[in-house]
Coordinates of C-alpha atoms in Angstrom, one line a residue:
Chain A
M848 CA 14.0 26.0 -84.3
R849 CA 12.1 24.5 -81.4
I850 CA 11.1 20.9 -80.9
D851 CA 8.8 20.3 -78.0
G852 CA 8.8 17.1 -76.0
S853 CA 6.7 16.1 -73.0
W854 CA 6.9 14.2 -69.7
R855 CA 5.2 10.8 -70.1
L856 CA 4.3 8.1 -67.7
C857 CA 6.2 4.9 -68.2
D858 CA 5.5 1.2 -67.3
D859 CA 7.1 1.6 -63.8
G860 CA 5.1 4.6 -62.8
I861 CA 8.0 6.9 -63.4
V862 CA 7.5 10.0 -65.6
R863 CA 10.3 10.5 -68.1
P864 CA 11.2 13.3 -70.6
V865 CA 10.5 12.2 -74.2
V866 CA 10.3 13.6 -77.7
W867 CA 7.9 12.3 -80.3
G868 CA 9.5 11.1 -83.6
E869 CA 8.8 8.9 -86.5
L870 CA 11.3 6.8 -88.4
R871 CA 11.3 5.9 -92.1
A872 CA 10.8 2.2 -92.6
S873 CA 12.1 0.0 -95.5
D874 CA 8.7 0.2 -97.3
G875 CA 8.5 4.0 -97.1
S876 CA 6.1 4.0 -94.2
W877 CA 6.8 5.7 -90.9
V878 CA 7.2 4.0 -87.5
Q879 CA 6.0 6.0 -84.5
A880 CA 8.1 6.2 -81.3
F881 CA 9.0 8.2 -78.3
F882 CA 12.6 9.0 -77.7
L883 CA 14.0 9.4 -74.2
T884 CA 16.0 12.7 -74.0
D885 CA 19.2 11.5 -72.5
C886 CA 22.1 14.0 -72.3
A887 CA 24.4 11.2 -71.1
A888 CA 23.9 9.2 -74.3
D889 CA 26.7 9.6 -76.8
R890 CA 24.5 8.5 -79.7
T891 CA 20.9 8.1 -80.6
V892 CA 20.0 4.4 -80.1
L893 CA 16.9 2.6 -81.2
S894 CA 15.3 -0.1 -79.1
E895 CA 14.9 -3.5 -80.6
N896 CA 11.1 -3.2 -81.2
V897 CA 11.6 0.1 -83.2
W898 CA 14.4 -1.4 -85.2
R899 CA 12.3 -4.5 -86.1
G900 CA 9.4 -2.3 -87.0
L901 CA 11.5 -0.5 -89.6
G902 CA 12.3 -3.7 -91.4
L903 CA 15.7 -2.3 -92.3
P904 CA 18.7 -4.5 -92.5
G905 CA 21.2 -3.7 -89.8
V906 CA 24.9 -3.8 -90.4
A907 CA 26.6 -5.4 -87.5
A908 CA 28.4 -2.8 -85.4
T909 CA 32.1 -3.3 -84.9
H910 CA 31.7 -2.2 -81.3
R911 CA 29.3 -3.1 -78.6
L912 CA 27.3 -0.2 -77.1
E913 CA 28.2 0.4 -73.5
G914 CA 25.9 1.5 -70.8
V915 CA 25.9 1.6 -67.0
G916 CA 24.6 -2.0 -66.9
G917 CA 27.2 -3.4 -69.3
S918 CA 27.5 -3.7 -73.0
A919 CA 25.1 -5.3 -75.6
A920 CA 25.2 -6.2 -79.2
S921 CA 23.9 -3.7 -81.7
V922 CA 23.6 -3.0 -85.4
V923 CA 23.8 0.2 -87.5
V924 CA 20.9 1.3 -89.6
E925 CA 20.5 4.1 -92.0
T926 CA 17.2 6.0 -91.8
Q927 CA 15.5 9.3 -91.2
I928 CA 13.9 10.5 -88.0
R929 CA 11.2 13.1 -88.4
M930 CA 10.3 15.4 -85.5
A931 CA 7.7 18.1 -85.1
R932 CA 8.9 21.6 -84.7
E933 CA 7.0 24.9 -84.0
A934 CA 4.1 26.1 -86.1
G935 CA 3.2 22.6 -87.3
Q936 CA 6.4 22.2 -89.3
T937 CA 8.7 19.2 -89.3
V938 CA 12.4 18.5 -89.4
L939 CA 14.3 15.5 -90.6
F940 CA 17.4 14.0 -89.1
K941 CA 19.2 11.8 -91.7
G942 CA 22.0 9.5 -90.9
Q943 CA 23.2 6.2 -89.4
F944 CA 21.8 5.2 -86.0
A945 CA 22.7 2.3 -83.7
A946 CA 20.0 -0.2 -82.7
F947 CA 20.0 -2.9 -80.1
T948 CA 19.2 -6.4 -81.3
D949 CA 18.2 -7.6 -77.8
P950 CA 14.8 -6.5 -76.5
A951 CA 16.0 -6.7 -73.0
A952 CA 18.8 -4.2 -73.6
L953 CA 16.6 -1.0 -73.9
D954 CA 12.9 -0.5 -73.5
I955 CA 12.7 2.9 -75.1
S956 CA 14.7 4.5 -77.9
V957 CA 17.2 7.1 -76.7
L958 CA 17.9 10.5 -78.2
G959 CA 21.6 11.0 -77.9
R960 CA 24.0 13.8 -78.3
D961 CA 24.5 13.2 -82.0
I962 CA 21.2 15.1 -82.2
T963 CA 20.8 16.9 -79.0
N964 CA 24.2 18.6 -79.3
M965 CA 22.8 20.7 -82.1
F966 CA 20.3 22.3 -79.6
A967 CA 20.0 23.8 -76.2
L968 CA 18.2 21.0 -74.4
I969 CA 15.7 21.9 -71.7
V970 CA 14.5 19.1 -69.4
D971 CA 12.6 20.8 -66.6
R972 CA 10.3 18.7 -64.5
P973 CA 9.0 21.5 -62.2
Q974 CA 8.0 23.6 -65.1
D975 CA 6.8 20.6 -67.1
V976 CA 9.0 21.5 -70.1
V977 CA 11.0 19.3 -72.5
C978 CA 12.4 21.3 -75.4
L979 CA 15.1 21.3 -78.0
L980 CA 16.1 24.8 -79.2
V981 CA 18.6 26.0 -81.7
E982 CA 20.5 28.7 -79.9
D983 CA 20.5 31.7 -82.1
I984 CA 16.9 31.3 -83.2
S985 CA 15.9 30.5 -79.6
T986 CA 17.5 33.7 -78.4
R987 CA 15.7 35.7 -80.9
F988 CA 12.5 33.9 -80.0
Y989 CA 13.0 34.8 -76.3
K990 CA 13.6 38.4 -77.1
D991 CA 10.4 38.5 -79.2
E992 CA 8.7 36.7 -76.4
I993 CA 7.1 34.3 -78.8
L994 CA 7.8 31.5 -76.5
S995 CA 7.0 33.3 -73.3
V996 CA 3.6 31.6 -73.1
N997 CA 5.1 28.1 -72.5
L998 CA 8.6 28.8 -71.4
P999 CA 9.5 30.4 -68.1
T1000 CA 11.3 33.7 -68.5
R1001 CA 14.3 32.4 -66.5
Y1002 CA 15.4 30.5 -69.6
D1003 CA 16.6 33.9 -70.8
S1004 CA 19.8 32.9 -69.1
T1005 CA 20.4 30.7 -72.2
T1006 CA 21.4 33.9 -73.9
N1007 CA 24.2 34.3 -71.5
L1008 CA 25.3 30.7 -71.8
N1009 CA 25.4 31.0 -75.6
E1010 CA 27.4 34.2 -75.4
K1011 CA 29.9 32.4 -73.0
R1012 CA 30.1 29.5 -75.5
R1013 CA 30.8 31.9 -78.4
R1014 CA 33.5 33.6 -76.3
S1015 CA 35.1 30.3 -75.4
Q1016 CA 35.1 29.3 -79.1
R1017 CA 36.7 32.6 -80.1
T1018 CA 39.4 32.1 -77.4
R1019 CA 40.1 28.5 -78.6
A1020 CA 40.4 29.8 -82.1
K1021 CA 42.9 32.5 -81.0
L1022 CA 44.9 29.9 -79.0
K1023 CA 45.0 27.6 -82.1
K1024 CA 46.4 30.5 -84.2
S1025 CA 49.0 31.4 -81.7
C1026 CA 50.3 27.8 -81.4
Chain B
M1248 CA 17.1 28.8 -91.0
S1249 CA 19.1 27.9 -94.1
E1250 CA 20.0 24.3 -94.8
G1251 CA 23.7 25.2 -94.7
R1252 CA 23.3 26.7 -91.3
V1253 CA 21.5 23.6 -90.0
A1254 CA 24.1 21.3 -91.6
G1255 CA 26.8 23.4 -89.9
L1256 CA 25.1 22.9 -86.6
A1257 CA 25.0 19.2 -87.3
Q1258 CA 28.7 19.0 -87.9
Q1259 CA 29.4 21.2 -84.8
G1260 CA 27.2 18.9 -82.7
V1261 CA 29.0 15.8 -83.7
S1262 CA 32.4 17.3 -83.2
H1263 CA 31.4 18.4 -79.7
A1264 CA 30.1 15.0 -78.8
G1265 CA 33.4 13.5 -79.9
R1266 CA 35.4 15.8 -77.6
A1267 CA 33.1 15.3 -74.7
K1268 CA 33.8 11.7 -74.2
A1269 CA 36.9 9.7 -73.5
S1270 CA 38.9 8.3 -76.4
A1271 CA 37.6 4.8 -75.7
R1272 CA 34.3 5.8 -77.3
R1273 CA 35.9 7.5 -80.3
D1274 CA 35.9 4.5 -82.5
T1275 CA 32.2 3.9 -81.9
M1276 CA 31.4 7.5 -82.7
A1277 CA 33.6 7.4 -85.8
E1278 CA 31.9 4.3 -87.4
L1279 CA 28.6 6.2 -87.8
S1280 CA 28.2 9.0 -90.3
P1281 CA 27.3 12.4 -89.0
V1282 CA 23.6 13.2 -88.6
L1283 CA 22.3 15.8 -91.1
V1284 CA 19.3 18.0 -90.5
E1285 CA 16.9 19.0 -93.1
E1286 CA 13.9 21.3 -92.8
E1287 CA 10.9 19.8 -94.4
T1288 CA 9.2 22.1 -96.9
D1289 CA 6.6 19.8 -98.5
P1290 CA 3.3 20.8 -96.9
V1291 CA 1.7 17.5 -97.9
E1292 CA 4.2 15.4 -96.1
T1293 CA 4.0 17.7 -93.0
E1294 CA 0.2 17.3 -93.0
R1295 CA 0.5 13.5 -93.3
A1296 CA 2.9 13.4 -90.4
R1297 CA 0.6 15.5 -88.3
I1298 CA -2.3 13.1 -88.9
R1299 CA -0.1 10.1 -88.1
R1300 CA 1.0 11.8 -84.9
E1301 CA -2.6 12.5 -83.9
R1302 CA -3.4 8.8 -84.4
F1303 CA -0.3 7.9 -82.4
E1304 CA -1.3 10.2 -79.5
R1305 CA -4.8 8.7 -79.6
N1306 CA -3.3 5.2 -79.1
W1307 CA -0.9 6.5 -76.4
A1308 CA -3.8 8.1 -74.6
W1309 CA -5.6 4.8 -74.6
L1310 CA -2.4 3.1 -73.2
E1311 CA -2.2 5.6 -70.4
K1312 CA -5.9 5.1 -69.6
H1313 CA -5.4 1.3 -69.4
A1314 CA -1.8 1.4 -68.0
A1315 CA -2.5 -1.0 -65.2
D1316 CA -3.8 -3.6 -67.6
V1317 CA -1.1 -3.1 -70.3
Y1318 CA 1.9 -2.9 -68.0
R1319 CA 1.1 -6.2 -66.2
H1320 CA 2.5 -8.0 -69.2
R1321 CA 6.1 -8.0 -67.9
G1322 CA 8.8 -9.2 -70.2
K1323 CA 6.5 -9.0 -73.2
I1324 CA 6.3 -6.9 -76.4
I1325 CA 3.1 -4.9 -76.8
A1326 CA 1.5 -3.0 -79.7
I1327 CA -1.3 -0.6 -79.6
A1328 CA -3.3 -0.2 -82.8
G1329 CA -6.9 1.0 -83.2
Q1330 CA -6.8 1.7 -79.5
K1331 CA -6.5 -2.0 -78.8
L1332 CA -3.8 -4.0 -77.1
F1333 CA -1.8 -6.7 -78.7
V1334 CA 0.7 -8.8 -76.6
G1335 CA 3.4 -11.2 -77.7
D1336 CA 6.9 -12.5 -77.3
T1337 CA 8.4 -10.9 -80.3
T1338 CA 8.0 -7.6 -82.1
D1339 CA 7.4 -9.2 -85.5
E1340 CA 4.6 -11.4 -84.1
V1341 CA 2.9 -8.5 -82.4
L1342 CA 3.3 -6.1 -85.3
A1343 CA 1.9 -8.7 -87.7
R1344 CA -1.3 -9.1 -85.6
A1345 CA -1.8 -5.4 -85.0
K1346 CA -1.3 -4.5 -88.7
A1347 CA -3.7 -7.3 -89.7
A1348 CA -6.4 -6.1 -87.3
Y1349 CA -5.9 -2.4 -88.1
P1350 CA -4.2 -2.0 -91.4
E1351 CA -5.3 1.6 -91.7
D1352 CA -3.8 2.7 -88.4
D1353 CA -0.5 4.3 -89.2
G1354 CA -0.3 5.7 -85.6
L1355 CA 0.3 2.2 -84.1
F1356 CA 3.3 1.6 -82.0
T1357 CA 5.1 -1.1 -80.1
R1358 CA 6.7 -1.1 -76.7
I1359 CA 8.9 -3.4 -74.7
I1360 CA 7.7 -3.9 -71.2
P1361 CA 10.8 -4.6 -69.1
R1362 CA 10.7 -7.7 -66.9
E1363 CA 11.6 -5.7 -63.8
R1364 CA 10.3 -2.5 -62.3
G1365 CA 12.5 0.0 -60.6
P1366 CA 14.9 2.9 -61.3
R1367 CA 16.7 2.8 -64.6
I1368 CA 19.9 4.4 -65.7
Y1369 CA 20.0 5.1 -69.5
A1370 CA 23.5 5.8 -70.6
Y1371 CA 24.6 4.5 -74.0

């Protein structure tokens, strides 16, 4: 599976990596938003404007979300996020997501590792690529060179990384057994 | 990809995230249910989403073209609908005006324009 993002100009003149998504609102409509791809974020977090747009009641979170600038109050909402994948198809992420209740806390929704951990995340400014790939499928895609038009060939190294990860998982499993 | 495989990845992803951070964050992670992934198979829904995204991109292109004008509204909430700008102090207010003016535009979006410019660190 491949979800393409892009680099977009923000209000301060900085270009940031984002992925398009739409979120299911309380009335069944869909709210449009860009998500900042942030590999440092533990969770996906909605900005206040997106949360308000959904019209969904938020359950007060028992913990405040912490960032570099401090912590801020948040709520938890249950919704779906739709993203576009290759060949004009779409994929849904269903679950509970945190949302800030203060507009000053976050100006853009953040795509955190609750979602990005399912993918190989490519954020490459020189090559102008923002991309989420599911590993096994992406490896096969690389081999078939389906993605070679848009993705530099050096991403073939992902294959090696995936193999390393599998080996490390196997080692961990063996260690677990032996303990 | 089968649904089971995707759901498996979801579980795997969440467990990896849990391990990656210090235990101080564990409670926050635990209070939210795991994210499940589902491939959409309904071609009608997919087509509707594509059209909405096209409208969204049209509005976004308008914003980029008028960035200097739009981004001078520091500390405000903005909405772009029908390739027009709506500015206000709250999301509800801006959304209400944008939807009233362009009820058919389901590609509308809102944005928060931060009061300050400058480098930002996003880490939540």
